[in-house]
mmCIF file of C-alpha atoms in Angstrom:
data_model
loop_
_atom_site.group_PDB
_atom_site.id
_atom_site.type_symbol
_atom_site.label_atom_id
_atom_site.label_comp_id
_atom_site.label_asym_id
_atom_site.label_seq_id
_atom_site.Cartn_x
_atom_site.Cartn_y
_atom_site.Cartn_z
ATOM 1 C CA MET A 1 -26.118 -20.991 -79.963
ATOM 2 C CA SER A 2 -22.943 -21.537 -78.105
ATOM 3 C CA ILE A 3 -22.821 -21.379 -74.345
ATOM 4 C CA LEU A 4 -20.519 -18.384 -74.522
ATOM 5 C CA ARG A 5 -22.973 -16.483 -76.728
ATOM 6 C CA LEU A 6 -25.916 -17.501 -74.574
ATOM 7 C CA PHE A 7 -24.102 -16.120 -71.491
ATOM 8 C CA SER A 8 -23.312 -12.932 -73.355
ATOM 9 C CA VAL A 9 -26.883 -12.399 -74.457
ATOM 10 C CA THR A 10 -28.140 -13.143 -71.019
ATOM 11 C CA MET A 11 -25.749 -10.693 -69.430
ATOM 12 C CA GLY A 12 -26.796 -8.121 -72.056
ATOM 13 C CA ARG A 13 -30.397 -8.527 -71.068
ATOM 14 C CA ILE A 14 -29.681 -8.302 -67.376
ATOM 15 C CA SER A 15 -27.548 -5.227 -68.039
ATOM 16 C CA THR A 16 -30.381 -3.669 -70.104
ATOM 17 C CA PHE A 17 -33.312 -4.348 -67.916
ATOM 18 C CA ARG A 18 -31.985 -4.775 -64.302
ATOM 19 C CA SER A 19 -28.753 -2.949 -64.079
ATOM 20 C CA TYR A 20 -29.928 -0.817 -61.241
ATOM 21 C CA GLN A 21 -30.732 -3.930 -59.181
ATOM 22 C CA ILE A 22 -27.227 -5.320 -59.819
ATOM 23 C CA VAL A 23 -25.625 -2.116 -58.622
ATOM 24 C CA LEU A 24 -27.594 -2.203 -55.422
ATOM 25 C CA LEU A 25 -26.766 -5.867 -54.818
ATOM 26 C CA LEU A 26 -23.075 -5.348 -55.451
ATOM 27 C CA ALA A 27 -23.035 -2.329 -53.091
ATOM 28 C CA ALA A 28 -24.666 -4.322 -50.377
ATOM 29 C CA ALA A 29 -22.319 -7.235 -50.804
ATOM 30 C CA MET A 30 -19.259 -4.954 -50.647
ATOM 31 C CA ALA A 31 -20.559 -3.322 -47.517
ATOM 32 C CA VAL A 32 -21.005 -6.730 -45.789
ATOM 33 C CA MET A 33 -17.538 -7.827 -46.917
ATOM 34 C CA ALA A 34 -15.951 -4.558 -45.651
ATOM 35 C CA PHE A 35 -17.655 -4.951 -42.282
ATOM 36 C CA TYR A 36 -16.318 -8.429 -41.721
ATOM 37 C CA TYR A 37 -12.906 -7.795 -43.272
ATOM 38 C CA PHE A 38 -12.075 -4.585 -41.379
ATOM 39 C CA GLY A 39 -13.999 -5.114 -38.165
ATOM 40 C CA SER A 40 -14.522 -8.742 -37.343
ATOM 41 C CA GLU A 41 -11.108 -9.190 -35.649
ATOM 42 C CA LYS A 42 -11.391 -6.065 -33.496
ATOM 43 C CA GLN A 43 -15.114 -5.711 -32.742
ATOM 44 C CA ASN A 44 -17.316 -8.417 -31.367
ATOM 45 C CA PHE A 45 -19.673 -8.585 -28.440
ATOM 46 C CA SER A 46 -17.100 -9.826 -25.978
ATOM 47 C CA SER A 47 -14.439 -7.213 -26.826
ATOM 48 C CA THR A 48 -16.948 -4.418 -26.935
ATOM 49 C CA THR A 49 -18.225 -5.311 -23.495
ATOM 50 C CA LYS A 50 -14.604 -5.487 -22.240
ATOM 51 C CA ARG A 51 -13.943 -2.041 -23.640
ATOM 52 C CA ILE A 52 -17.035 -0.604 -21.987
ATOM 53 C CA LYS A 53 -15.922 -2.143 -18.662
ATOM 54 C CA GLN A 54 -12.396 -0.731 -19.073
ATOM 55 C CA THR A 55 -13.852 2.701 -19.673
ATOM 56 C CA GLN A 56 -15.996 2.411 -16.572
ATOM 57 C CA ALA A 57 -12.976 1.184 -14.584
ATOM 58 C CA SER A 58 -10.902 4.100 -15.760
ATOM 59 C CA HIS A 59 -13.681 6.484 -14.772
ATOM 60 C CA ASN A 60 -14.136 4.880 -11.382
ATOM 61 C CA SER A 61 -10.403 4.818 -10.590
ATOM 62 C CA ASN A 62 -10.354 8.602 -10.825
ATOM 63 C CA ARG A 63 -13.167 9.033 -8.264
ATOM 64 C CA ASN A 64 -12.725 9.055 -4.539
ATOM 65 C CA ASP A 65 -16.026 7.261 -4.073
ATOM 66 C CA ALA A 66 -15.571 4.586 -6.716
ATOM 67 C CA ASP A 67 -17.976 1.658 -6.334
ATOM 68 C CA LEU A 68 -15.643 -1.376 -6.200
ATOM 69 C CA SER A 69 -18.339 -3.897 -5.493
ATOM 70 C CA VAL A 70 -19.368 -4.153 -9.173
ATOM 71 C CA ASP A 71 -16.326 -3.945 -11.431
ATOM 72 C CA THR A 72 -14.107 -6.564 -9.891
ATOM 73 C CA ARG A 73 -12.599 -9.795 -11.200
ATOM 74 C CA SER A 74 -12.883 -13.266 -9.648
ATOM 75 C CA VAL A 75 -9.938 -15.175 -10.980
ATOM 76 C CA HIS A 76 -9.015 -18.799 -10.327
ATOM 77 C CA HIS A 77 -6.405 -19.030 -7.577
ATOM 78 C CA GLU A 78 -3.652 -20.428 -9.716
ATOM 79 C CA GLU A 79 -4.086 -17.639 -12.300
ATOM 80 C CA LYS A 80 -4.109 -14.745 -9.859
ATOM 81 C CA ALA A 81 -1.329 -15.810 -7.542
ATOM 82 C CA GLY A 82 2.107 -14.902 -8.923
ATOM 83 C CA ILE A 83 4.996 -15.532 -6.509
ATOM 84 C CA ARG A 84 8.271 -13.938 -7.531
ATOM 85 C CA HIS A 85 11.619 -13.757 -5.801
ATOM 86 C CA GLU A 86 13.315 -10.371 -6.205
ATOM 87 C CA GLN A 87 15.951 -8.607 -4.172
ATOM 88 C CA ASP A 88 16.017 -5.236 -5.933
ATOM 89 C CA GLY A 89 12.316 -4.469 -5.795
ATOM 90 C CA LEU A 90 9.420 -4.763 -8.188
ATOM 91 C CA GLU A 91 10.259 -4.269 -11.827
ATOM 92 C CA LYS A 92 8.030 -1.810 -13.705
ATOM 93 C CA ARG A 93 5.789 -3.072 -16.446
ATOM 94 C CA PRO A 94 4.286 0.118 -17.968
ATOM 95 C CA GLY A 95 1.046 -0.002 -19.864
ATOM 96 C CA GLU A 96 -0.230 -3.229 -18.299
ATOM 97 C CA LYS A 97 -1.934 -3.046 -14.925
ATOM 98 C CA GLN A 98 -2.035 -0.575 -12.031
ATOM 99 C CA HIS A 99 -0.083 -1.904 -9.052
ATOM 100 C CA TYR A 100 -0.713 -1.141 -5.397
ATOM 101 C CA HIS A 101 2.277 -1.909 -3.184
ATOM 102 C CA ALA A 102 2.091 -3.071 0.471
ATOM 103 C CA LEU A 103 5.108 -4.135 2.492
ATOM 104 C CA MET A 104 5.375 -6.159 5.685
ATOM 105 C CA MET A 105 8.305 -7.255 7.857
ATOM 106 C CA PHE A 106 8.331 -11.078 7.808
ATOM 107 C CA THR A 107 11.397 -12.240 9.692
ATOM 108 C CA LYS A 108 11.744 -14.993 12.266
ATOM 109 C CA ILE A 109 8.177 -16.099 11.605
ATOM 110 C CA ASP A 110 9.120 -19.752 11.408
ATOM 111 C CA ARG A 111 10.237 -19.613 15.028
ATOM 112 C CA SER A 112 7.074 -18.132 16.479
ATOM 113 C CA MET A 113 3.556 -19.695 16.476
ATOM 114 C CA ASN A 114 2.271 -16.337 17.855
ATOM 115 C CA LEU A 115 3.550 -14.500 14.808
ATOM 116 C CA GLN A 116 2.191 -17.127 12.489
ATOM 117 C CA SER A 117 -1.241 -16.743 14.100
ATOM 118 C CA LYS A 118 -1.133 -12.946 13.701
ATOM 119 C CA PHE A 119 -0.060 -13.346 10.036
ATOM 120 C CA GLU A 120 -2.991 -15.655 9.404
ATOM 121 C CA VAL A 121 -5.467 -13.194 10.919
ATOM 122 C CA ALA A 122 -4.042 -10.319 8.868
ATOM 123 C CA MET A 123 -4.015 -12.122 5.534
ATOM 124 C CA ARG A 124 -7.426 -13.729 5.860
ATOM 125 C CA SER A 125 -9.035 -10.482 6.837
ATOM 126 C CA MET A 126 -7.295 -8.603 4.027
ATOM 127 C CA ALA A 127 -8.546 -11.194 1.518
ATOM 128 C CA LYS A 128 -12.046 -11.095 3.007
ATOM 129 C CA HIS A 129 -12.579 -7.383 2.668
ATOM 130 C CA GLY A 130 -10.278 -6.481 -0.268
ATOM 131 C CA ARG A 131 -11.892 -5.292 -3.472
ATOM 132 C CA PHE A 132 -9.951 -4.030 -6.501
ATOM 133 C CA LEU A 133 -10.775 -3.158 -10.086
ATOM 134 C CA GLU A 134 -10.143 -5.680 -12.767
ATOM 135 C CA ASP A 135 -7.059 -3.860 -14.120
ATOM 136 C CA GLU A 136 -5.501 -3.492 -10.625
ATOM 137 C CA VAL A 137 -3.089 -5.792 -8.770
ATOM 138 C CA LEU A 138 -2.171 -5.762 -5.073
ATOM 139 C CA VAL A 139 1.555 -6.441 -4.721
ATOM 140 C CA LEU A 140 2.466 -7.895 -1.360
ATOM 141 C CA HIS A 141 6.116 -7.343 -0.417
ATOM 142 C CA TYR A 142 7.596 -9.412 2.402
ATOM 143 C CA VAL A 143 11.004 -8.616 3.917
ATOM 144 C CA SER A 144 12.076 -12.064 5.022
ATOM 145 C CA ASP A 145 14.845 -14.445 6.008
ATOM 146 C CA ALA A 146 15.197 -17.747 4.115
ATOM 147 C CA ALA A 147 13.255 -19.927 6.599
ATOM 148 C CA SER A 148 10.403 -17.479 6.994
ATOM 149 C CA LYS A 149 10.159 -17.094 3.234
ATOM 150 C CA GLU A 150 9.774 -20.844 2.778
ATOM 151 C CA LEU A 151 7.017 -20.814 5.414
ATOM 152 C CA GLY A 152 5.293 -17.896 3.808
ATOM 153 C CA MET A 153 5.293 -19.518 0.413
ATOM 154 C CA ARG A 154 3.442 -22.474 1.905
ATOM 155 C CA MET A 155 0.924 -20.460 3.913
ATOM 156 C CA LEU A 156 -0.022 -17.638 1.518
ATOM 157 C CA PRO A 157 -1.896 -19.610 -1.127
ATOM 158 C CA GLU A 158 -4.290 -20.966 1.442
ATOM 159 C CA LEU A 159 -4.597 -17.663 3.403
ATOM 160 C CA LEU A 160 -5.434 -15.682 0.267
ATOM 161 C CA MET A 161 -7.495 -18.363 -1.444
ATOM 162 C CA GLU A 162 -10.771 -16.413 -1.013
ATOM 163 C CA ALA A 163 -9.372 -13.203 -2.409
ATOM 164 C CA THR A 164 -11.452 -11.862 -5.314
ATOM 165 C CA PHE A 165 -8.686 -9.571 -6.441
ATOM 166 C CA GLN A 166 -5.499 -10.196 -8.391
ATOM 167 C CA TYR A 167 -2.314 -10.239 -6.314
ATOM 168 C CA GLU A 168 1.388 -10.820 -6.567
ATOM 169 C CA VAL A 169 3.878 -11.722 -3.912
ATOM 170 C CA VAL A 170 7.499 -10.446 -3.754
ATOM 171 C CA PHE A 171 10.071 -11.606 -1.202
ATOM 172 C CA HIS A 172 12.928 -9.333 -0.335
ATOM 173 C CA ASP A 173 15.976 -10.737 1.408
ATOM 174 C CA VAL A 174 16.375 -9.064 4.782
ATOM 175 C CA GLY A 175 20.175 -9.337 4.613
ATOM 176 C CA ASP A 176 20.384 -7.484 1.281
ATOM 177 C CA LEU A 177 18.113 -4.678 2.478
ATOM 178 C CA THR A 178 20.009 -4.338 5.756
ATOM 179 C CA GLU A 179 23.266 -3.959 3.869
ATOM 180 C CA LYS A 180 21.814 -1.076 1.811
ATOM 181 C CA LEU A 181 20.149 0.562 4.797
ATOM 182 C CA PHE A 182 22.953 0.490 7.384
ATOM 183 C CA PRO A 183 25.089 3.332 5.938
ATOM 184 C CA ILE A 184 22.010 5.539 5.755
ATOM 185 C CA VAL A 185 20.527 4.970 9.185
ATOM 186 C CA GLU A 186 23.593 4.014 11.262
ATOM 187 C CA ALA A 187 23.866 7.396 12.933
ATOM 188 C CA MET A 188 20.237 7.484 14.122
ATOM 189 C CA GLN A 189 20.214 3.953 15.574
ATOM 190 C CA LYS A 190 21.896 4.967 18.807
ATOM 191 C CA HIS A 191 19.024 7.437 19.445
ATOM 192 C CA PHE A 192 16.101 5.181 18.529
ATOM 193 C CA SER A 193 17.178 1.546 19.138
ATOM 194 C CA ALA A 194 16.565 -0.626 22.176
ATOM 195 C CA GLY A 195 20.211 -1.655 22.474
ATOM 196 C CA SER A 196 23.170 0.545 23.247
ATOM 197 C CA GLY A 197 24.921 1.606 20.111
ATOM 198 C CA ALA A 198 24.263 1.072 16.421
ATOM 199 C CA TYR A 199 23.698 -2.587 15.844
ATOM 200 C CA TYR A 200 23.848 -3.750 12.222
ATOM 201 C CA SER A 201 20.780 -5.982 12.505
ATOM 202 C CA ASP A 202 18.720 -3.042 13.943
ATOM 203 C CA ALA A 203 19.003 -1.163 10.674
ATOM 204 C CA ILE A 204 15.999 -3.043 9.169
ATOM 205 C CA PHE A 205 13.684 -1.377 11.726
ATOM 206 C CA PHE A 206 14.424 1.904 9.995
ATOM 207 C CA LEU A 207 13.430 0.623 6.514
ATOM 208 C CA SER A 208 10.524 3.078 6.185
ATOM 209 C CA VAL A 209 12.848 5.984 6.943
ATOM 210 C CA ALA A 210 14.948 5.374 3.869
ATOM 211 C CA MET A 211 12.523 3.383 1.686
ATOM 212 C CA HIS A 212 12.728 6.006 -1.047
ATOM 213 C CA ARG A 213 16.430 5.210 -1.437
ATOM 214 C CA ILE A 214 16.000 1.465 -1.443
ATOM 215 C CA MET A 215 13.067 0.838 -3.716
ATOM 216 C CA PRO A 216 13.362 1.358 -7.469
ATOM 217 C CA ALA A 217 12.567 4.827 -8.841
ATOM 218 C CA GLU A 218 9.539 3.531 -10.793
ATOM 219 C CA MET A 219 7.812 2.731 -7.517
ATOM 220 C CA LYS A 220 6.034 5.957 -6.458
ATOM 221 C CA CYS A 221 4.074 4.925 -3.377
ATOM 222 C CA ILE A 222 4.027 2.058 -0.889
ATOM 223 C CA VAL A 223 2.089 1.181 2.313
ATOM 224 C CA GLN A 224 4.023 -0.395 5.149
ATOM 225 C CA LEU A 225 2.013 -2.537 7.533
ATOM 226 C CA ASP A 226 2.638 -4.421 10.788
ATOM 227 C CA LEU A 227 1.700 -8.085 10.894
ATOM 228 C CA ASP A 228 -0.534 -7.783 14.031
ATOM 229 C CA LEU A 229 -3.392 -6.149 12.138
ATOM 230 C CA LYS A 230 -6.915 -7.161 11.334
ATOM 231 C CA TYR A 231 -8.646 -5.500 8.386
ATOM 232 C CA LYS A 232 -12.234 -4.450 8.739
ATOM 233 C CA SER A 233 -12.565 -2.707 5.406
ATOM 234 C CA ASN A 234 -11.206 -2.639 1.886
ATOM 235 C CA ILE A 235 -7.460 -2.051 1.888
ATOM 236 C CA ARG A 236 -7.798 -0.325 -1.496
ATOM 237 C CA ASP A 237 -9.485 2.513 0.315
ATOM 238 C CA LEU A 238 -6.324 3.093 2.372
ATOM 239 C CA PHE A 239 -4.359 3.745 -0.822
ATOM 240 C CA GLN A 240 -6.875 6.427 -1.733
ATOM 241 C CA GLU A 241 -5.605 8.474 1.233
ATOM 242 C CA PHE A 242 -2.557 9.335 -0.814
ATOM 243 C CA ARG A 243 -4.767 11.709 -2.740
ATOM 244 C CA HIS A 244 -5.304 13.836 0.358
ATOM 245 C CA PHE A 245 -1.732 14.535 1.130
ATOM 246 C CA PRO A 246 -0.985 18.291 1.435
ATOM 247 C CA PRO A 247 1.831 19.581 -0.775
ATOM 248 C CA GLU A 248 4.708 19.195 1.675
ATOM 249 C CA ALA A 249 3.616 15.893 3.215
ATOM 250 C CA VAL A 250 5.682 12.794 2.502
ATOM 251 C CA ILE A 251 4.208 10.293 4.928
ATOM 252 C CA GLY A 252 0.691 9.416 6.052
ATOM 253 C CA ILE A 253 0.471 8.082 9.608
ATOM 254 C CA VAL A 254 -1.845 7.725 12.611
ATOM 255 C CA ARG A 255 -1.165 9.337 15.960
ATOM 256 C CA GLU A 256 0.028 7.289 18.891
ATOM 257 C CA MET A 257 -2.947 6.277 21.152
ATOM 258 C CA GLN A 258 -1.030 5.884 24.432
ATOM 259 C CA PRO A 259 0.918 8.443 26.435
ATOM 260 C CA VAL A 260 4.256 6.877 25.203
ATOM 261 C CA TYR A 261 5.734 10.225 24.182
ATOM 262 C CA ARG A 262 4.359 12.109 27.136
ATOM 263 C CA HIS A 263 6.746 9.856 28.993
ATOM 264 C CA THR A 264 9.664 9.877 26.532
ATOM 265 C CA PHE A 265 9.756 13.682 26.281
ATOM 266 C CA TRP A 266 9.491 14.149 30.055
ATOM 267 C CA GLN A 267 12.648 16.256 30.396
ATOM 268 C CA TYR A 268 11.815 18.506 27.451
ATOM 269 C CA ARG A 269 8.302 18.936 28.792
ATOM 270 C CA LYS A 270 9.699 19.812 32.203
ATOM 271 C CA GLU A 271 11.904 22.512 30.692
ATOM 272 C CA ASN A 272 9.102 23.719 28.379
ATOM 273 C CA PRO A 273 5.878 23.418 30.472
ATOM 274 C CA LYS A 274 3.759 25.285 27.860
ATOM 275 C CA SER A 275 4.880 23.053 24.977
ATOM 276 C CA ARG A 276 2.388 20.885 23.088
ATOM 277 C CA VAL A 277 4.948 18.141 22.811
ATOM 278 C CA GLY A 278 3.619 14.876 24.241
ATOM 279 C CA GLU A 279 0.208 16.385 24.996
ATOM 280 C CA PRO A 280 -2.965 14.526 23.992
ATOM 281 C CA PRO A 281 -5.203 15.359 21.003
ATOM 282 C CA PRO A 282 -6.883 17.292 19.620
ATOM 283 C CA ASN A 283 -4.401 20.205 20.330
ATOM 284 C CA GLY A 284 -1.381 18.279 21.543
ATOM 285 C CA LEU A 285 1.415 16.456 19.714
ATOM 286 C CA PRO A 286 1.125 12.886 20.988
ATOM 287 C CA GLY A 287 3.554 11.416 18.455
ATOM 288 C CA PHE A 288 2.941 8.730 15.857
ATOM 289 C CA ASN A 289 2.416 4.971 15.626
ATOM 290 C CA SER A 290 4.130 3.171 12.728
ATOM 291 C CA GLY A 291 1.744 0.171 12.532
ATOM 292 C CA VAL A 292 0.200 1.608 9.373
ATOM 293 C CA MET A 293 2.162 4.053 7.175
ATOM 294 C CA LEU A 294 1.652 5.565 3.741
ATOM 295 C CA LEU A 295 5.017 6.384 2.201
ATOM 296 C CA ASN A 296 4.970 8.662 -0.827
ATOM 297 C CA LEU A 297 8.324 7.611 -2.128
ATOM 298 C CA GLU A 298 8.265 10.158 -4.931
ATOM 299 C CA ALA A 299 7.662 12.992 -2.466
ATOM 300 C CA MET A 300 10.323 11.656 -0.131
ATOM 301 C CA ARG A 301 12.887 11.630 -2.944
ATOM 302 C CA HIS A 302 12.139 15.258 -3.828
ATOM 303 C CA SER A 303 11.794 16.734 -0.371
ATOM 304 C CA ALA A 304 14.970 18.594 0.412
ATOM 305 C CA LEU A 305 13.842 19.106 4.024
ATOM 306 C CA TYR A 306 13.093 15.444 4.681
ATOM 307 C CA ASN A 307 16.447 14.291 3.228
ATOM 308 C CA LYS A 308 18.266 16.902 5.224
ATOM 309 C CA LEU A 309 16.717 15.519 8.390
ATOM 310 C CA LEU A 310 18.347 12.180 7.633
ATOM 311 C CA GLU A 311 21.824 13.601 7.932
ATOM 312 C CA PRO A 312 23.687 12.469 11.077
ATOM 313 C CA GLU A 313 24.367 16.002 12.291
ATOM 314 C CA ARG A 314 20.697 16.974 12.002
ATOM 315 C CA VAL A 315 19.536 13.796 13.817
ATOM 316 C CA ALA A 316 21.974 14.422 16.649
ATOM 317 C CA HIS A 317 20.942 18.003 16.925
ATOM 318 C CA LEU A 318 17.222 17.255 17.256
ATOM 319 C CA ALA A 319 17.846 14.390 19.670
ATOM 320 C CA GLU A 320 19.785 16.725 21.892
ATOM 321 C CA GLN A 321 17.266 19.542 21.540
ATOM 322 C CA TYR A 322 14.415 17.287 22.675
ATOM 323 C CA HIS A 323 16.495 15.212 25.115
ATOM 324 C CA PHE A 324 15.136 12.263 23.119
ATOM 325 C CA ARG A 325 16.135 8.633 23.587
ATOM 326 C CA GLY A 326 13.731 6.077 22.214
ATOM 327 C CA HIS A 327 13.641 2.372 21.396
ATOM 328 C CA LEU A 328 10.928 2.032 18.709
ATOM 329 C CA GLY A 329 13.013 2.565 15.566
ATOM 330 C CA ASP A 330 11.294 4.463 12.709
ATOM 331 C CA GLN A 331 8.338 5.375 14.898
ATOM 332 C CA ASP A 332 10.620 7.352 17.224
ATOM 333 C CA PHE A 333 12.362 9.114 14.357
ATOM 334 C CA PHE A 334 9.096 10.146 12.717
ATOM 335 C CA THR A 335 7.665 11.334 16.059
ATOM 336 C CA MET A 336 10.749 13.502 16.772
ATOM 337 C CA ILE A 337 10.941 15.206 13.421
ATOM 338 C CA GLY A 338 7.132 15.549 13.513
ATOM 339 C CA MET A 339 7.483 17.740 16.608
ATOM 340 C CA GLU A 340 9.678 20.119 14.612
ATOM 341 C CA HIS A 341 8.178 19.696 11.143
ATOM 342 C CA PRO A 342 4.538 18.522 11.290
ATOM 343 C CA GLU A 343 4.009 19.659 7.712
ATOM 344 C CA LEU A 344 5.895 16.534 6.525
ATOM 345 C CA PHE A 345 3.063 14.324 7.791
ATOM 346 C CA TYR A 346 -0.488 13.714 6.721
ATOM 347 C CA GLN A 347 -2.407 12.503 9.777
ATOM 348 C CA LEU A 348 -4.641 9.573 8.966
ATOM 349 C CA ALA A 349 -7.874 9.079 10.868
ATOM 350 C CA CYS A 350 -7.309 6.968 13.973
ATOM 351 C CA GLY A 351 -9.600 4.253 12.527
ATOM 352 C CA TRP A 352 -6.879 3.320 10.048
ATOM 353 C CA ASN A 353 -4.740 2.083 12.877
ATOM 354 C CA ARG A 354 -6.968 1.526 15.874
ATOM 355 C CA GLN A 355 -4.301 0.548 18.462
ATOM 356 C CA LEU A 356 -5.543 -1.653 21.251
ATOM 357 C CA CYS A 357 -2.621 -1.742 23.652
ATOM 358 C CA THR A 358 -3.365 -0.354 27.141
ATOM 359 C CA TRP A 359 0.035 -0.964 28.782
ATOM 360 C CA TRP A 360 0.577 2.684 29.828
ATOM 361 C CA ARG A 361 -2.784 2.837 31.483
ATOM 362 C CA ASP A 362 -1.471 0.437 34.161
ATOM 363 C CA HIS A 363 1.991 1.946 34.367
ATOM 364 C CA GLY A 364 1.599 5.455 35.829
ATOM 365 C CA TYR A 365 -0.675 7.231 33.337
ATOM 366 C CA GLY A 366 -4.140 5.973 34.201
ATOM 367 C CA ASP A 367 -5.381 9.501 34.961
ATOM 368 C CA VAL A 368 -4.732 10.752 31.370
ATOM 369 C CA PHE A 369 -4.764 7.490 29.457
ATOM 370 C CA GLN A 370 -8.237 7.870 27.916
ATOM 371 C CA LEU A 371 -7.339 11.256 26.469
ATOM 372 C CA TYR A 372 -4.893 9.475 24.163
ATOM 373 C CA TYR A 373 -6.711 6.190 23.747
ATOM 374 C CA GLN A 374 -10.071 7.571 22.601
ATOM 375 C CA CYS A 375 -10.811 7.121 18.870
ATOM 376 C CA ASP A 376 -14.065 8.323 17.477
ATOM 377 C CA GLY A 377 -15.421 7.230 14.142
ATOM 378 C CA PRO A 378 -15.323 3.943 12.193
ATOM 379 C CA VAL A 379 -12.553 1.379 12.608
ATOM 380 C CA TYR A 380 -10.992 0.260 9.350
ATOM 381 C CA ILE A 381 -7.954 -1.620 10.777
ATOM 382 C CA TYR A 382 -7.429 -3.023 14.274
ATOM 383 C CA HIS A 383 -3.877 -3.082 15.604
ATOM 384 C CA GLY A 384 -3.260 -5.662 18.262
ATOM 385 C CA ASN A 385 -0.045 -4.028 19.479
ATOM 386 C CA CYS A 386 1.768 -5.334 22.599
ATOM 387 C CA ASN A 387 0.051 -8.688 22.013
ATOM 388 C CA THR A 388 -3.371 -7.333 22.751
ATOM 389 C CA ALA A 389 -6.295 -9.532 21.606
ATOM 390 C CA ILE A 390 -8.227 -8.214 18.589
ATOM 391 C CA PRO A 391 -12.062 -8.313 18.765
ATOM 392 C CA ASP A 392 -13.737 -11.151 16.883
ATOM 393 C CA ASP A 393 -16.039 -10.389 13.929
#
């Protein structure tokens, strides 16, 4: 009997007596092949775990009380530190990661050991307490001159070495930003600058006022921070305060904790003795401090009222109405328009900018100083303004 016939007979027997077993075996084999063919490249233990974590992260990011201590990423320093050099702002990369933007003025740092020391305290404390989700990136923007930029590039990797979150660094050239700002803020400089007249270089101190016209349209929100800060809590929590803005608010800011504007508005207060202008909290209008600011750029762009207040005629009218002459740049402007339009501002808890300066206590206002200076509740950020020492940990 030939091999071919033997094979044929054998198959016939199998077909006759065990066909049902063959069908079952073939079905099982096809199922296994289908699983590996269609699923092996997309589904494995690692990717499934990642998907579950991403789902949890998405859920947590929509909660005000998200637990950030669990779902965070510890990345090697060289992998998480991306230093870029841009002059027109941060380019948008949709569909990748959620970016939180924070901006700091970083000029003339190379000339001052005092500023370098403050910068070190700020960055180390931010890294120590910062916690972000694994699909989030903190983008640190520095407005800088060339020499300070070079120094910052050397210092930052070490200062942020212990950060457990992903971050990127963007340097903005101070000259380029000043050129864009000057036409917008020139008219208000004579009312809120230390010098007499509108100095070109002073324009940068009004960056927050016109940030919505400087940064790219894709950037919706940004936090502006002074360098003389010490963080006592997770900076991510500060960004969550954007969610609490009332409908008309465009800026989140903390009240001034000294009687600065009690003094500055003295003539208006004399002519209007029943006014709340310059009075201490909780019922007064003590003005604002610009050490920590939340700028809702999207809301600023769409607020007809806010943009009208930037017009030179309107600025001059309010300055005349309140007999106002300041020297603190954007802080003075926000304080003045806040007296007239408090609805534009969301008042942050004082603990987000716990100012430590006591200068006015010793310069004629000791009797009322504590009414302004008192800050109940937890401290999230210390502000060592007027070179005041910040408490140690």
